[in-house]
Amino acid sequence: MLHKVTVQPSGHQFDVEAGESILDAAMRQNIELPYGCRGGVCGSCTGYIIEGEVYYDDQPIALDENMKANGQALFCIAKTHADLQISIEELDDCSPLEIRKMGCHVSSKNHLCHDVIALQITLDHDQRLQYHAGQYIEFILEDGKRRAFSIANAPHKDDLIELHIRHIDGGIFTDFLFKSMPEHSALQIEGPLGQFYLREDRNRPLILMGGGTGFGPLKAMIEHIEHVGFNQPVHLFMGVRALRDLYMSDMIEQWIAKNNKLSFTPVLSDPQNEDNWPGETGFVHQVVAQQFPHLSEFDIYMSGPPPMVNAAVELFTAQGASKDNMYSDAFEYSSDANQAIAANKKP
């Protein structure tokens, strides 16, 4: 049996199924409520009951008797047998989210191509990270240094955090990650961070352009778009050096088969003879400009190497794009990784 939940002050309504938490029902219907742990521990999801009653399978740690008497509830685990009216401030795609430091452990490492892995991490104590599609986290290393990586899965898939990480031979962190870090290793992260995230309320056609592992945050955006039912055209462009650097193309083709408003253009800057590549070649931002010479109608999201992003901003501006409609995340390497890259380029 379904029950109706009305959220004040927004007036938004959604249905909750028997045995389903208020938060889970809201997320399923694209209503964004604040949360942290999703286990009744942190109190981030606290709101008020205006009409109706809720129940809990287990006594929430973060809800004492005084709070109950005051009409407060923890919506991440609260359930109901009847219609409800609640009071809690909803989030929108511009709402600042709490930046937190959390322990985590490595759940899996899977090779996506010859030098990129998908690292999946799970937060300790069943915590959850609330973030916008496109944002990133930082690993806090033992020496206090940090390494930043974009989150590659959509916010509603928050039981794991997926990161796409390229191996830099000689880079301290990626050498450790690729060569010796065992699964279940304990790490510390901080996030969510960054202003590169999908602006859902703008409802304009999108161009998503990535270079290398810049596909990661764009993947999160597309998964989120699929989840919320975004109804505008989305054009994905991916720039890599050669065919062996292109990854997850099968998954992208599956997306396209399900969504006729999504298109995909891979671009190779240096295809090898064995690639037998029939597609686009050159620099990815130039291919975007060739296919869409008038860019004023688009919101453009760019992620990847700084030279790609900088060149794209200059070219796209010349073709009508406003800087107010362009969003970018330039992937800067750490100093040791930059030194390793320079050393690897020497003859």
Coordinates of C-alpha atoms in Angstrom, one line a residue:
M1 CA 0.0 0.0 0.0
L2 CA 1.3 3.5 -0.9
H3 CA 1.2 6.5 1.4
K4 CA 1.6 10.1 0.5
V5 CA 4.3 12.2 2.0
T6 CA 4.1 16.0 1.7
V7 CA 7.3 18.0 2.3
Q8 CA 7.1 21.5 3.7
P9 CA 7.9 24.3 2.9
S10 CA 8.3 23.2 -0.7
G11 CA 5.0 21.4 -1.0
H12 CA 6.5 18.6 -3.0
Q13 CA 4.8 15.2 -2.6
F14 CA 6.0 11.6 -3.1
D15 CA 4.7 8.1 -2.4
V16 CA 6.2 5.7 0.1
E17 CA 5.8 2.0 0.0
A18 CA 5.1 -0.2 3.0
G19 CA 8.4 -0.9 4.8
E20 CA 10.3 1.7 2.8
S21 CA 12.2 4.5 4.5
I22 CA 11.1 8.1 3.9
L23 CA 14.6 8.9 2.5
D24 CA 14.6 5.9 0.1
A25 CA 11.2 6.8 -1.2
A26 CA 12.2 10.5 -1.7
M27 CA 15.4 9.5 -3.6
R28 CA 13.5 7.1 -5.8
Q29 CA 11.3 9.9 -6.9
N30 CA 14.0 12.5 -7.3
I31 CA 13.2 14.5 -4.1
E32 CA 16.6 15.4 -2.6
L33 CA 16.6 15.4 1.2
P34 CA 19.8 15.9 3.3
Y35 CA 21.4 12.8 4.7
G36 CA 24.8 11.4 5.8
C37 CA 25.0 7.9 7.2
R38 CA 21.6 6.5 6.1
G39 CA 21.7 4.5 9.4
G40 CA 20.2 6.9 12.0
V41 CA 23.6 7.7 13.4
C42 CA 24.8 11.1 12.2
G43 CA 21.5 13.1 12.4
S44 CA 22.0 14.9 9.0
C45 CA 18.5 13.8 7.9
T46 CA 16.7 15.3 11.0
G47 CA 13.3 17.0 10.3
Y48 CA 9.9 17.5 11.8
I49 CA 6.6 15.6 11.7
I50 CA 3.8 18.0 11.1
E51 CA 1.0 15.4 10.6
G52 CA 1.1 11.7 10.9
E53 CA 3.4 9.2 12.7
V54 CA 6.6 7.3 11.9
Y55 CA 8.2 4.2 13.2
Y56 CA 11.6 2.7 13.2
D57 CA 12.8 -0.9 13.0
D58 CA 15.5 -0.1 15.5
Q59 CA 15.9 2.7 17.9
P60 CA 18.0 5.5 16.1
I61 CA 21.2 6.4 17.9
A62 CA 20.9 10.1 16.9
L63 CA 17.3 10.5 18.1
D64 CA 16.7 10.9 21.8
E65 CA 13.3 11.0 23.7
N66 CA 13.4 14.8 23.9
M67 CA 13.7 15.1 20.1
K68 CA 10.9 12.7 19.6
A69 CA 8.7 14.7 22.0
N70 CA 9.6 17.8 20.0
G71 CA 8.2 16.1 16.8
Q72 CA 11.6 15.4 15.3
A73 CA 12.4 12.4 13.1
L74 CA 15.3 10.8 11.3
F75 CA 14.0 10.3 7.8
C76 CA 16.9 8.1 6.6
I77 CA 15.3 5.2 8.6
A78 CA 11.9 6.5 9.5
K79 CA 8.9 4.5 8.0
T80 CA 5.2 5.1 8.1
H81 CA 1.9 3.3 8.0
A82 CA -0.1 6.4 6.9
D83 CA 0.1 9.7 5.0
L84 CA 2.6 12.1 6.4
Q85 CA 3.3 15.8 6.3
I86 CA 6.9 16.6 7.2
S87 CA 9.1 19.7 7.5
I88 CA 12.7 19.6 6.1
E89 CA 14.7 21.8 3.8
E90 CA 15.2 20.1 0.5
L91 CA 18.4 20.3 -1.5
D92 CA 18.7 21.5 -5.1
D93 CA 21.5 21.1 -7.5
C94 CA 23.1 24.3 -6.2
S95 CA 22.8 23.5 -2.5
P96 CA 26.2 23.3 -0.7
L97 CA 26.7 19.9 0.7
E98 CA 28.5 19.1 3.9
I99 CA 32.2 18.4 3.4
R100 CA 33.3 15.5 5.6
K101 CA 36.4 13.5 6.4
M102 CA 35.6 9.7 6.5
G103 CA 37.4 6.4 6.7
C104 CA 36.9 4.0 3.9
H105 CA 38.3 0.8 2.5
V106 CA 39.0 -0.6 -1.0
S107 CA 36.3 -2.9 -2.2
S108 CA 37.6 -3.7 -5.7
K109 CA 40.1 -2.7 -8.4
N110 CA 39.1 -3.5 -12.0
H111 CA 41.2 -2.7 -15.1
L112 CA 39.2 -0.6 -17.6
C113 CA 42.1 -0.4 -20.1
H114 CA 45.9 -0.9 -20.1
D115 CA 46.6 2.0 -17.7
V116 CA 43.2 2.9 -16.0
I117 CA 41.4 1.1 -13.2
A118 CA 38.0 1.5 -11.6
L119 CA 38.7 1.8 -7.9
Q120 CA 35.6 1.1 -5.8
I121 CA 35.7 2.2 -2.2
T122 CA 33.2 1.7 0.6
L123 CA 32.8 4.1 3.5
D124 CA 33.3 2.8 7.0
H125 CA 30.4 2.2 9.4
D126 CA 27.9 2.1 6.6
Q127 CA 28.2 5.8 6.0
R128 CA 27.1 7.5 2.8
L129 CA 28.5 10.4 1.0
Q130 CA 26.0 12.9 -0.4
Y131 CA 27.3 14.7 -3.5
H132 CA 26.4 16.2 -6.8
A133 CA 27.1 14.4 -10.1
G134 CA 30.5 15.6 -11.2
Q135 CA 32.2 16.4 -7.9
Y136 CA 35.4 14.8 -6.6
I137 CA 37.0 13.5 -3.4
E138 CA 40.5 13.7 -2.0
F139 CA 42.5 10.9 -0.5
I140 CA 44.4 12.1 2.6
L141 CA 47.7 10.3 2.7
E142 CA 49.8 9.4 5.7
D143 CA 52.2 12.3 5.1
G144 CA 49.3 14.7 4.9
K145 CA 49.5 15.1 1.1
R146 CA 46.3 14.7 -0.9
R147 CA 45.3 13.2 -4.2
A148 CA 42.1 14.3 -5.9
F149 CA 39.9 12.0 -8.0
S150 CA 36.4 12.6 -9.6
I151 CA 33.5 10.4 -8.5
A152 CA 32.4 8.2 -11.5
N153 CA 29.1 7.0 -10.3
A154 CA 25.7 8.8 -9.8
P155 CA 24.7 10.1 -6.4
H156 CA 21.8 7.7 -6.0
K157 CA 24.3 4.7 -6.3
D158 CA 25.9 5.7 -3.0
D159 CA 26.6 2.3 -1.5
L160 CA 30.0 2.5 -3.3
I161 CA 32.2 5.3 -4.6
E162 CA 33.7 4.6 -8.0
L163 CA 36.9 6.4 -9.2
H164 CA 38.7 6.1 -12.5
I165 CA 42.4 6.3 -11.9
R166 CA 45.2 6.4 -14.5
H167 CA 48.5 4.8 -13.7
I168 CA 51.4 7.3 -13.9
D169 CA 54.6 5.2 -13.8
G170 CA 56.7 6.7 -11.1
G171 CA 53.8 8.5 -9.5
I172 CA 54.0 7.6 -5.8
F173 CA 50.3 7.1 -5.2
T174 CA 49.3 5.4 -8.4
D175 CA 52.4 3.1 -8.3
F176 CA 51.2 2.0 -4.8
L177 CA 47.6 1.7 -6.0
F178 CA 48.4 -0.3 -9.1
K179 CA 51.3 -2.4 -7.9
S180 CA 50.9 -3.1 -4.2
M181 CA 47.7 -1.8 -2.6
P182 CA 45.7 -4.9 -1.5
E183 CA 41.9 -5.0 -1.5
H184 CA 40.3 -3.9 1.7
S185 CA 43.1 -1.4 2.4
A186 CA 42.1 1.3 4.8
L187 CA 42.1 4.9 3.5
Q188 CA 40.8 8.3 4.5
I189 CA 38.9 10.7 2.2
E190 CA 37.4 14.1 2.3
G191 CA 34.5 15.3 0.2
P192 CA 32.5 16.2 -1.7
L193 CA 34.5 18.9 -3.3
G194 CA 34.4 21.1 -6.4
Q195 CA 32.0 23.3 -8.4
F196 CA 32.0 21.0 -11.4
Y197 CA 28.6 19.4 -11.2
L198 CA 25.5 19.0 -13.3
R199 CA 23.1 22.0 -13.2
E200 CA 19.9 20.2 -13.6
D201 CA 17.5 23.1 -13.4
R202 CA 18.9 24.8 -16.5
N203 CA 17.2 22.2 -18.8
R204 CA 19.4 23.0 -21.9
P205 CA 21.0 20.7 -24.4
L206 CA 24.3 19.3 -23.1
I207 CA 27.8 18.8 -24.6
L208 CA 29.9 16.6 -22.3
M209 CA 33.6 16.5 -23.4
G210 CA 36.2 14.4 -21.6
G211 CA 39.8 13.6 -22.1
G212 CA 41.1 10.2 -20.7
T213 CA 39.8 9.6 -17.2
G214 CA 37.9 12.9 -17.6
F215 CA 35.2 10.4 -18.6
G216 CA 34.6 9.6 -14.9
P217 CA 32.6 12.6 -13.8
L218 CA 30.8 12.7 -17.1
K219 CA 29.8 9.0 -16.5
A220 CA 28.3 10.1 -13.2
M221 CA 26.4 12.9 -14.9
I222 CA 24.9 10.6 -17.5
E223 CA 23.9 8.0 -15.0
H224 CA 22.2 10.8 -13.0
I225 CA 20.5 12.1 -16.1
E226 CA 19.2 8.6 -16.8
H227 CA 17.9 8.3 -13.3
V228 CA 16.0 11.7 -13.2
G229 CA 14.6 11.5 -16.7
F230 CA 16.4 14.5 -18.2
N231 CA 14.6 15.3 -21.5
Q232 CA 17.2 17.3 -23.5
P233 CA 19.8 16.1 -26.0
V234 CA 23.1 15.0 -24.6
H235 CA 26.2 14.8 -26.8
L236 CA 29.2 12.9 -25.3
F237 CA 32.6 13.4 -26.8
M238 CA 35.6 11.4 -25.5
G239 CA 39.2 12.2 -26.5
V240 CA 42.0 9.6 -26.1
R241 CA 45.3 9.0 -27.8
A242 CA 44.7 5.5 -29.4
L243 CA 42.1 2.8 -29.4
R244 CA 43.6 1.0 -26.4
D245 CA 43.0 4.1 -24.3
L246 CA 39.2 4.1 -25.0
Y247 CA 37.3 2.3 -22.2
M248 CA 33.7 1.5 -21.3
S249 CA 32.5 2.0 -24.9
D250 CA 30.3 -1.0 -24.6
M251 CA 28.5 0.5 -21.7
I252 CA 28.1 3.8 -23.6
E253 CA 26.5 1.9 -26.5
Q254 CA 24.0 0.3 -24.1
W255 CA 23.1 3.8 -22.8
I256 CA 22.5 5.0 -26.4
A257 CA 20.3 1.9 -27.2
K258 CA 18.0 3.0 -24.3
N259 CA 18.1 6.8 -24.9
N260 CA 17.7 8.2 -28.4
K261 CA 18.6 11.7 -27.1
L262 CA 22.2 10.5 -26.2
S263 CA 25.0 10.5 -28.8
F264 CA 28.6 9.5 -28.5
T265 CA 31.6 10.6 -30.5
P266 CA 35.0 9.1 -29.6
V267 CA 38.1 10.9 -31.0
L268 CA 41.6 9.5 -31.3
S269 CA 44.4 12.0 -31.4
D270 CA 47.1 9.5 -32.4
P271 CA 45.5 6.3 -33.8
Q272 CA 47.9 3.4 -34.4
N273 CA 48.0 1.4 -37.6
E274 CA 46.6 -1.7 -35.8
D275 CA 43.6 0.3 -34.7
N276 CA 42.1 0.5 -38.2
W277 CA 40.2 3.4 -36.8
P278 CA 37.3 4.6 -39.0
G279 CA 36.1 7.4 -36.7
E280 CA 37.0 10.9 -35.8
T281 CA 40.7 11.9 -35.3
G282 CA 42.5 14.9 -34.0
F283 CA 41.8 17.0 -30.9
V284 CA 38.5 16.4 -29.3
H285 CA 37.6 20.0 -28.7
Q286 CA 38.1 20.7 -32.4
V287 CA 35.8 17.9 -33.4
V288 CA 33.1 19.4 -31.0
A289 CA 33.5 22.7 -32.8
Q290 CA 33.2 21.1 -36.2
Q291 CA 30.1 19.3 -35.4
F292 CA 28.5 22.2 -33.5
P293 CA 29.7 25.5 -35.0
H294 CA 27.1 27.5 -33.1
L295 CA 27.4 26.7 -29.4
S296 CA 25.3 29.4 -27.7
E297 CA 22.3 27.0 -27.1
F298 CA 24.4 24.5 -25.2
D299 CA 25.6 24.0 -21.6
I300 CA 29.1 22.5 -22.0
Y301 CA 30.9 20.4 -19.4
M302 CA 34.6 19.6 -19.9
S303 CA 36.9 17.4 -17.8
G304 CA 40.4 16.2 -18.4
P305 CA 43.9 17.6 -19.0
P306 CA 44.3 21.4 -18.6
P307 CA 45.6 22.0 -22.1
M308 CA 42.4 20.4 -23.5
V309 CA 40.2 22.4 -21.3
N310 CA 42.0 25.7 -21.9
A311 CA 42.0 25.3 -25.7
A312 CA 38.3 24.3 -25.6
V313 CA 37.3 27.4 -23.6
E314 CA 39.0 29.7 -26.1
L315 CA 37.6 27.9 -29.2
F316 CA 34.1 27.5 -27.9
T317 CA 33.9 31.1 -26.8
A318 CA 34.8 32.1 -30.4
Q319 CA 31.9 30.0 -31.6
G320 CA 29.3 31.6 -29.4
A321 CA 29.5 29.7 -26.1
S322 CA 29.1 31.9 -23.0
K323 CA 31.5 31.4 -20.1
D324 CA 28.4 31.3 -18.0
N325 CA 27.4 28.2 -19.8
M326 CA 30.7 26.4 -19.7
Y327 CA 31.8 24.3 -16.7
S328 CA 35.2 22.6 -16.4
D329 CA 37.4 20.4 -14.3
A330 CA 41.0 20.5 -15.3
F331 CA 42.8 17.4 -13.9
E332 CA 46.0 18.7 -12.4
Y333 CA 48.6 16.0 -11.5
S334 CA 50.6 16.0 -8.2
S335 CA 54.2 17.2 -8.4
D336 CA 55.7 13.7 -8.2
A337 CA 53.3 12.5 -11.0
N338 CA 54.3 15.5 -13.2
Q339 CA 58.0 14.7 -12.6
A340 CA 57.3 11.1 -13.6
I341 CA 55.4 12.1 -16.7
A342 CA 58.3 14.4 -17.7
A343 CA 60.9 11.6 -17.1
N344 CA 58.9 9.1 -19.1
K345 CA 58.8 11.4 -22.1
K346 CA 62.6 11.7 -22.2
P347 CA 64.2 9.7 -25.1

